[in-house]
Tab-separated table of C-alpha atoms in Angstrom:
chain	number	residue	atom	x	y	z
A	1	UNK	CA	0.100	29.736	41.639
A	2	UNK	CA	-1.280	28.120	44.736
A	3	UNK	CA	-1.985	24.473	45.430
A	4	UNK	CA	-4.350	25.385	48.230
A	5	UNK	CA	-4.984	23.572	51.471
A	6	UNK	CA	-5.494	20.145	49.909
A	7	UNK	CA	-2.643	20.488	47.405
A	8	UNK	CA	-5.315	20.236	44.713
A	9	UNK	CA	-4.450	21.401	41.203
A	10	UNK	CA	-7.102	23.305	39.291
A	11	UNK	CA	-7.433	22.863	35.524
A	12	UNK	CA	-6.180	26.426	34.938
A	13	UNK	CA	-2.983	25.614	36.866
A	14	UNK	CA	-2.173	22.295	35.198
A	15	UNK	CA	0.441	23.579	32.743
A	16	UNK	CA	2.277	25.549	35.425
A	17	UNK	CA	2.453	22.648	37.882
A	18	UNK	CA	3.436	20.284	35.085
A	19	UNK	CA	6.468	22.550	34.507
A	20	UNK	CA	7.204	22.418	38.239
A	21	UNK	CA	7.001	18.616	38.220
A	22	UNK	CA	9.192	18.293	35.135
A	23	UNK	CA	11.935	20.598	36.448
A	24	UNK	CA	11.939	18.965	39.878
A	25	UNK	CA	12.077	15.486	38.337
A	26	UNK	CA	14.945	16.511	36.043
A	27	UNK	CA	16.949	17.700	39.042
A	28	UNK	CA	16.024	15.035	41.579
A	29	UNK	CA	15.858	11.899	39.413
A	30	UNK	CA	17.576	12.667	36.086
A	31	UNK	CA	17.646	8.982	35.103
A	32	UNK	CA	13.820	8.822	35.107
A	33	UNK	CA	12.120	9.360	31.734
A	34	UNK	CA	9.118	11.274	33.021
A	35	UNK	CA	8.027	12.231	29.497
A	36	UNK	CA	6.913	8.653	28.847
A	37	UNK	CA	4.498	8.895	31.772
A	38	UNK	CA	3.303	12.337	30.673
A	39	UNK	CA	2.517	11.063	27.179
A	40	UNK	CA	0.645	8.122	28.700
A	41	UNK	CA	-1.395	10.526	30.875
A	42	UNK	CA	-2.313	12.627	27.863
A	43	UNK	CA	-3.600	9.674	25.868
A	44	UNK	CA	-5.135	7.426	28.516
A	45	UNK	CA	-6.438	9.690	31.292
A	46	UNK	CA	-9.228	12.203	31.699
A	47	UNK	CA	-8.264	15.766	32.659
A	48	UNK	CA	-9.284	15.069	36.264
A	49	UNK	CA	-7.142	11.922	36.350
A	50	UNK	CA	-4.256	13.905	34.865
A	51	UNK	CA	-4.529	16.515	37.633
A	52	UNK	CA	-4.694	13.809	40.316
A	53	UNK	CA	-1.651	12.118	38.778
A	54	UNK	CA	0.208	15.414	38.766
A	55	UNK	CA	-0.701	15.991	42.427
A	56	UNK	CA	0.543	12.488	43.273
A	57	UNK	CA	3.763	13.023	41.329
A	58	UNK	CA	4.483	16.276	43.137
A	59	UNK	CA	3.712	14.578	46.442
A	60	UNK	CA	6.105	11.735	45.632
A	61	UNK	CA	8.893	14.183	44.811
A	62	UNK	CA	8.292	16.102	48.034
A	63	UNK	CA	8.358	12.878	50.059
A	64	UNK	CA	11.622	11.873	48.372
A	65	UNK	CA	13.080	15.331	48.962
A	66	UNK	CA	13.131	14.816	52.727
A	67	UNK	CA	16.053	12.431	52.105
A	68	UNK	CA	18.125	15.179	50.422
A	69	UNK	CA	20.730	17.307	52.142
A	70	UNK	CA	19.984	20.957	52.914
A	71	UNK	CA	22.559	21.948	50.285
A	72	UNK	CA	20.890	19.827	47.608
A	73	UNK	CA	17.470	21.301	48.448
A	74	UNK	CA	18.915	24.816	48.320
A	75	UNK	CA	20.455	24.128	44.914
A	76	UNK	CA	17.133	22.870	43.574
A	77	UNK	CA	15.344	25.881	45.074
A	78	UNK	CA	17.818	28.245	43.404
A	79	UNK	CA	17.163	26.703	39.982
A	80	UNK	CA	13.387	26.740	40.458
A	81	UNK	CA	13.372	30.338	41.710
A	82	UNK	CA	15.558	31.481	38.790
A	83	UNK	CA	12.995	29.990	36.410
A	84	UNK	CA	10.061	31.614	38.215
A	85	UNK	CA	8.704	28.303	39.483
A	86	UNK	CA	7.506	27.197	42.904
A	87	UNK	CA	10.473	25.942	44.895
A	88	UNK	CA	10.923	22.561	46.489
A	89	UNK	CA	10.943	24.218	49.921
A	90	UNK	CA	7.590	25.857	49.210
A	91	UNK	CA	6.142	22.493	48.202
A	92	UNK	CA	7.576	20.895	51.349
A	93	UNK	CA	5.830	23.529	53.482
A	94	UNK	CA	2.491	22.930	51.744
A	95	UNK	CA	2.899	19.184	52.137
A	96	UNK	CA	3.726	19.557	55.818
A	97	UNK	CA	0.702	21.791	56.379
A	98	UNK	CA	-1.524	19.244	54.689
A	99	UNK	CA	-0.200	16.389	56.813
A	100	UNK	CA	-0.531	18.385	60.049
A	101	UNK	CA	-4.110	19.267	59.121
A	102	UNK	CA	-4.915	15.589	58.559
A	103	UNK	CA	-3.450	14.663	61.936
A	104	UNK	CA	-5.417	17.428	63.627
A	105	UNK	CA	-8.720	16.350	62.008
A	106	UNK	CA	-7.984	12.750	63.004
A	107	UNK	CA	-9.915	11.360	60.062
A	108	UNK	CA	-9.236	10.567	56.424
A	109	UNK	CA	-11.936	11.100	53.829
A	110	UNK	CA	-10.117	11.125	50.490
A	111	UNK	CA	-7.796	8.480	49.133
A	112	UNK	CA	-5.298	11.226	48.273
A	113	UNK	CA	-5.154	12.190	51.951
A	114	UNK	CA	-4.465	8.596	52.996
A	115	UNK	CA	-1.679	8.401	50.403
A	116	UNK	CA	-0.143	11.674	51.628
A	117	UNK	CA	-0.231	10.512	55.236
A	118	UNK	CA	1.291	7.147	54.279
A	119	UNK	CA	4.043	8.972	52.388
A	120	UNK	CA	4.846	11.113	55.418
A	121	UNK	CA	4.877	7.966	57.534
A	122	UNK	CA	7.262	6.263	55.106
A	123	UNK	CA	9.501	9.369	55.122
A	124	UNK	CA	9.692	9.103	58.941
A	125	UNK	CA	8.448	12.663	59.513
A	126	UNK	CA	6.513	12.115	62.753
A	127	UNK	CA	7.275	12.297	66.440
A	128	UNK	CA	6.002	9.459	68.655
A	129	UNK	CA	2.535	10.909	69.297
A	130	UNK	CA	1.984	11.853	65.644
A	131	UNK	CA	3.229	8.443	64.588
A	132	UNK	CA	0.532	6.699	66.608
A	133	UNK	CA	-2.200	8.978	65.227
A	134	UNK	CA	-0.962	8.476	61.650
A	135	UNK	CA	-0.813	4.692	62.014
A	136	UNK	CA	-4.328	4.624	63.473
A	137	UNK	CA	-5.726	6.830	60.685
A	138	UNK	CA	-4.131	4.731	57.965
A	139	UNK	CA	-5.243	1.453	59.561
A	140	UNK	CA	-8.826	2.650	59.946
A	141	UNK	CA	-9.102	4.336	56.524
A	142	UNK	CA	-11.696	2.649	54.360
A	143	UNK	CA	-12.837	0.225	57.038
């Protein structure tokens, strides 16, 4: 499975990435009852909204994962790999590529891109130059 350059989930990939989200959530935030949100998605959202919600959920987990130790990330990766699922490290790489691409383009078109850039900003992932570009892009988005 491949999230592609924009970390966009196709309808044919939904079930797979839902499994990825569920397993990551179980390992990273076991106290969170993610099934309640999943059931709400299924009843209240269109398939497109469900895919966008899944993309956002994966993005949130990746952003939170930058706070974990290398050992914790490796443990999560080992579990995911053993189950034949995309690892947290693989998702982190895709997320990082997406953010770097946004900084290079120096413009935000989609709301999802603005959210991803804001998440990277909140996770303190930028050097000084990137930080200024990110702040400018977020401030000027939608204006």
